[in-house]
Coordinates of C-alpha atoms and ligand atoms in Angstrom, one line a residue:
M1 CA -30.6 114.7 -81.4
Q2 CA -29.2 111.3 -82.3
E3 CA -26.4 113.0 -84.2
A4 CA -25.6 115.1 -81.1
A5 CA -25.5 112.0 -78.9
R6 CA -23.1 110.2 -81.4
W7 CA -20.9 113.3 -81.5
Q8 CA -20.8 113.4 -77.7
S9 CA -19.9 109.8 -77.4
A10 CA -17.1 110.2 -80.0
A11 CA -15.8 113.2 -78.1
A12 CA -15.9 111.3 -74.8
S13 CA -13.9 108.4 -76.2
V14 CA -11.3 110.9 -77.5
I15 CA -11.0 112.4 -74.0
F16 CA -10.6 108.9 -72.5
R17 CA -7.9 108.0 -75.1
R18 CA -6.0 111.1 -74.2
M19 CA -6.0 110.6 -70.5
P20 CA -2.5 109.5 -69.5
T21 CA -2.3 106.5 -67.2
R22 CA -0.5 107.0 -63.9
P23 CA 2.3 104.4 -63.4
Y24 CA 2.0 104.6 -59.7
I25 CA -1.7 103.6 -59.7
L26 CA -2.0 99.8 -60.0
A27 CA -5.6 100.0 -61.3
E28 CA -4.5 102.0 -64.3
S29 CA -1.3 100.0 -65.1
T30 CA -0.8 97.1 -67.5
W31 CA 1.3 94.0 -67.0
K32 CA 4.2 95.3 -69.2
T33 CA 4.6 98.4 -67.0
V34 CA 4.2 96.4 -63.8
D35 CA 6.6 93.7 -64.9
A36 CA 9.3 96.3 -65.8
T37 CA 8.9 98.5 -62.6
P38 CA 11.0 97.6 -59.5
Y39 CA 8.4 98.7 -56.9
E40 CA 9.7 99.3 -53.5
V41 CA 6.6 100.4 -51.6
A42 CA 2.9 99.4 -52.0
V43 CA 0.2 101.7 -50.5
L44 CA -3.1 100.2 -49.6
P45 CA -5.9 102.7 -49.2
W46 CA -8.6 101.4 -46.8
G47 CA -11.9 103.2 -46.2
A48 CA -15.5 102.3 -45.3
T49 CA -18.9 102.5 -46.8
E50 CA -21.1 104.4 -44.4
A51 CA -23.5 107.4 -43.9
H52 CA -21.9 110.8 -43.7
N53 CA -24.5 113.3 -42.4
Y54 CA -26.9 114.6 -45.1
H55 CA -24.3 116.2 -47.4
L56 CA -21.5 113.7 -48.0
P57 CA -21.8 110.4 -49.9
Y58 CA -21.4 106.9 -48.5
A59 CA -18.0 106.4 -50.3
T60 CA -16.5 109.5 -48.7
D61 CA -13.7 107.7 -46.9
N62 CA -12.8 105.7 -50.0
I63 CA -12.8 108.7 -52.3
Q64 CA -10.6 110.6 -49.9
C65 CA -8.2 107.7 -49.4
D66 CA -7.9 107.2 -53.1
A67 CA -7.3 110.8 -53.9
L68 CA -4.8 111.6 -51.1
A69 CA -2.8 108.4 -51.6
A70 CA -2.6 109.0 -55.3
E71 CA -1.4 112.6 -54.8
A72 CA 1.2 111.5 -52.2
A73 CA 2.4 108.7 -54.5
R74 CA 2.6 111.1 -57.5
R75 CA 4.9 113.4 -55.6
A76 CA 7.0 110.5 -54.4
W77 CA 7.2 109.0 -57.9
E78 CA 8.3 112.3 -59.4
R79 CA 11.2 112.2 -56.9
G80 CA 12.2 108.8 -58.1
A81 CA 10.5 106.6 -55.4
K82 CA 9.0 103.4 -56.9
V83 CA 5.6 103.4 -55.2
V84 CA 2.4 101.8 -56.2
V85 CA -1.1 102.5 -54.9
L86 CA -3.3 99.4 -54.7
P87 CA -7.1 99.4 -55.2
C88 CA -8.9 100.8 -52.1
V89 CA -10.6 98.3 -49.8
P90 CA -14.0 100.0 -49.5
F91 CA -15.3 98.2 -46.3
G92 CA -14.4 99.2 -42.8
V93 CA -15.3 98.4 -39.2
N94 CA -18.9 99.7 -38.7
T95 CA -20.0 97.5 -35.8
G96 CA -21.5 100.6 -34.1
Q97 CA -23.5 101.4 -37.2
L98 CA -25.1 98.0 -38.0
D99 CA -28.5 99.6 -37.5
I100 CA -27.9 102.4 -40.1
K101 CA -29.1 101.4 -43.5
L102 CA -26.4 100.3 -45.9
C103 CA -23.5 100.9 -43.5
L104 CA -21.5 97.9 -44.6
N105 CA -19.5 96.4 -41.8
M106 CA -16.3 94.4 -42.2
N107 CA -15.2 92.9 -38.8
P108 CA -11.7 93.4 -37.6
S109 CA -10.9 89.7 -37.9
T110 CA -12.0 89.7 -41.5
Q111 CA -9.8 92.8 -42.1
A112 CA -6.9 90.9 -40.5
A113 CA -7.5 87.9 -42.8
L114 CA -7.7 90.1 -46.0
F115 CA -4.6 92.1 -45.0
S116 CA -2.7 89.0 -44.3
D117 CA -3.6 87.6 -47.7
L118 CA -2.5 90.7 -49.5
T119 CA 0.7 91.0 -47.5
H120 CA 1.7 87.4 -48.4
A121 CA 0.9 88.0 -52.1
L122 CA 3.2 91.0 -52.1
E123 CA 5.9 89.1 -50.2
G124 CA 6.1 86.4 -52.8
Q125 CA 6.4 89.0 -55.5
G126 CA 9.3 90.8 -53.9
I127 CA 7.5 93.9 -52.7
H128 CA 8.7 94.2 -49.1
K129 CA 7.2 97.4 -47.8
L130 CA 3.5 98.0 -47.4
V131 CA 1.8 101.1 -46.0
V132 CA -1.9 101.0 -45.0
F133 CA -3.4 104.3 -45.8
N134 CA -6.4 104.4 -43.6
G135 CA -9.4 106.8 -43.8
H136 CA -11.9 105.5 -41.3
G137 CA -11.7 106.0 -37.5
G138 CA -13.3 102.6 -36.8
N139 CA -10.4 100.8 -38.6
D140 CA -7.6 100.0 -36.1
F141 CA -4.7 98.3 -37.9
R142 CA -2.2 98.5 -35.1
Q143 CA -3.1 95.3 -33.5
I144 CA -3.4 93.6 -36.9
I145 CA 0.1 94.7 -37.8
R146 CA 1.5 93.7 -34.4
E147 CA 0.2 90.2 -35.0
L148 CA 1.2 89.9 -38.6
Q149 CA 4.6 91.5 -38.6
P150 CA 6.5 88.6 -37.0
R151 CA 5.1 86.3 -39.7
T152 CA 6.2 88.2 -42.8
R153 CA 9.3 89.9 -44.1
V154 CA 7.2 92.7 -45.6
F155 CA 7.7 95.8 -43.5
L156 CA 4.2 97.0 -42.4
S157 CA 3.3 100.5 -41.4
L158 CA 0.2 102.6 -41.0
I159 CA -1.0 106.1 -41.8
N160 CA -4.3 107.5 -40.6
W161 CA -4.4 110.4 -43.1
Y162 CA -6.8 112.6 -41.0
K163 CA -4.1 112.7 -38.2
V164 CA -1.2 113.6 -40.5
G165 CA -1.9 117.4 -40.8
D166 CA -2.1 120.0 -38.1
R167 CA -5.9 120.1 -37.7
S168 CA -6.1 123.0 -35.3
S169 CA -4.2 125.4 -37.5
I170 CA -6.9 125.1 -40.2
F171 CA -10.2 124.0 -38.7
T172 CA -12.2 125.6 -35.9
A173 CA -15.0 123.1 -35.2
A174 CA -14.3 119.8 -33.3
G175 CA -15.6 116.5 -34.7
D176 CA -14.5 113.3 -36.3
H177 CA -17.1 112.3 -38.8
A178 CA -18.5 114.3 -41.7
D179 CA -17.1 117.2 -39.8
E180 CA -15.4 120.4 -41.0
L181 CA -12.2 118.6 -41.9
E182 CA -13.8 115.8 -43.8
T183 CA -16.2 118.1 -45.6
S184 CA -13.5 120.5 -46.6
V185 CA -11.3 117.7 -48.0
M186 CA -14.3 116.4 -50.0
M187 CA -15.0 119.9 -51.4
H188 CA -11.4 119.8 -52.6
V189 CA -11.2 116.2 -54.0
A190 CA -14.8 115.6 -55.2
P191 CA -16.8 118.8 -55.2
N192 CA -19.4 117.3 -57.5
L193 CA -20.4 114.8 -54.7
V194 CA -20.8 117.4 -51.9
R195 CA -24.4 118.6 -51.3
P196 CA -24.9 122.3 -50.5
L197 CA -24.0 122.9 -46.9
D198 CA -27.4 124.3 -46.0
E199 CA -28.7 120.7 -46.4
A200 CA -26.2 119.3 -43.9
G201 CA -27.2 118.5 -40.3
E202 CA -25.3 120.2 -37.4
G203 CA -23.5 117.0 -36.6
R204 CA -24.3 117.4 -32.9
E205 CA -22.8 114.6 -30.8
R206 CA -24.5 113.4 -27.7
R207 CA -22.1 112.8 -24.9
W208 CA -21.8 109.8 -22.5
N209 CA -23.6 110.3 -19.2
I210 CA -20.9 108.3 -17.4
G211 CA -18.1 110.6 -16.3
A212 CA -15.1 108.4 -17.1
L213 CA -16.3 107.7 -20.6
R214 CA -17.0 111.4 -21.2
E215 CA -13.5 112.3 -20.0
G216 CA -12.1 109.7 -22.3
W217 CA -9.9 107.7 -19.9
A218 CA -12.4 104.9 -20.1
W219 CA -13.3 103.9 -23.6
A220 CA -16.2 102.0 -25.2
P221 CA -17.3 102.1 -28.9
R222 CA -20.0 104.6 -29.7
R223 CA -23.5 103.4 -30.6
W224 CA -24.0 105.7 -33.5
T225 CA -27.8 106.1 -33.7
Q226 CA -27.8 107.2 -30.0
V227 CA -24.9 109.6 -30.5
S228 CA -26.0 111.5 -33.6
A229 CA -29.3 112.2 -35.3
D230 CA -27.9 113.0 -38.7
T231 CA -25.0 110.4 -38.5
G232 CA -22.4 113.2 -38.4
T233 CA -20.2 114.2 -35.4
G234 CA -18.8 117.7 -35.8
N235 CA -20.5 120.7 -37.4
P236 CA -19.5 121.1 -41.1
S237 CA -20.9 124.6 -41.6
Q238 CA -17.4 126.3 -41.7
A239 CA -16.0 123.9 -44.3
T240 CA -14.4 125.5 -47.4
V241 CA -12.6 124.2 -50.4
E242 CA -9.6 126.3 -49.5
K243 CA -9.3 124.7 -46.1
G244 CA -9.6 121.3 -47.7
A245 CA -6.9 122.1 -50.3
R246 CA -4.5 123.3 -47.6
Y247 CA -5.0 120.2 -45.4
A248 CA -4.8 117.8 -48.4
D249 CA -1.6 119.5 -49.5
E250 CA -0.1 119.1 -46.1
V251 CA -1.0 115.4 -46.0
A252 CA 0.3 114.8 -49.5
S253 CA 3.5 116.6 -48.8
K254 CA 4.3 114.7 -45.6
V255 CA 3.2 111.3 -46.9
A256 CA 5.3 111.8 -50.0
D257 CA 8.3 112.5 -47.8
Y258 CA 7.6 109.3 -45.9
L259 CA 7.2 107.3 -49.1
V260 CA 10.5 108.6 -50.5
E261 CA 12.4 107.8 -47.3
L262 CA 10.7 104.4 -46.9
A263 CA 11.5 103.4 -50.5
A264 CA 15.2 104.1 -49.9
A265 CA 15.3 102.6 -46.4
D266 CA 17.0 99.3 -45.6
P267 CA 14.4 97.3 -43.5
A268 CA 17.3 95.8 -41.6
R269 CA 18.6 99.2 -40.5
L270 CA 15.6 101.3 -39.4
Y271 CA 17.1 102.5 -36.1
A272 CA 20.0 104.8 -35.2
D273 CA 21.5 106.2 -32.0
A274 CA 20.2 109.6 -31.2
Ligands
ZN301 ZN1 -15.6 109.5 -43.2

């Protein structure tokens, strides 16, 4: 038994030694590589730590952000774009879920301070294009970027990955949390972390009883425990790994195109006559 354990650990270290590092992933890169690489674009995945119905883990948003940003960066890198994916920020705005155990809220003002610090670090190091790659609906970086942009020469932009693809061409059920889309993508990027779908709740979302809020032209943040019993909004029962792969491929392809174009772009010349 001990012999077998020793053999297994030796085999595991061989596997680790053989794993190539990805030069477009900062967490896997060493100083020598970083020092020699003229990065044009940094990508900052930003997720959340929160409950995702009964079948997806708390790190769902972070796992998806990391996987999709890495795949988009790989495709862009192979086309010559010097992009680097930064470590994911794992905490998002969860002010509507403070009463759900271990939903770990980071306030928008704290996010703004963190984002500003990272932007200024990159600015001093000559990396002048930064893309926030967001995976959590409660994170809203537009106002943060509007405030920060005039104070930095780093060109800031935002991608919400779950809005990049054509949702309606792949998924049938509505929803926006632990739903068919998110479950399918997790089946594709981290199948070992998805519980069997017969364990999932239906993700039934209770609606506002005030008309304007129900119709959506008046807005207020949702109080999650009153909206959903299982913490999901959207029925995940029709999720499949094939749907997740299709959507992830569409996201990676479009984001890679953006990164290639952005890497080559002159920030002083971002507009043209029609
Ligand atoms: Zn999520």
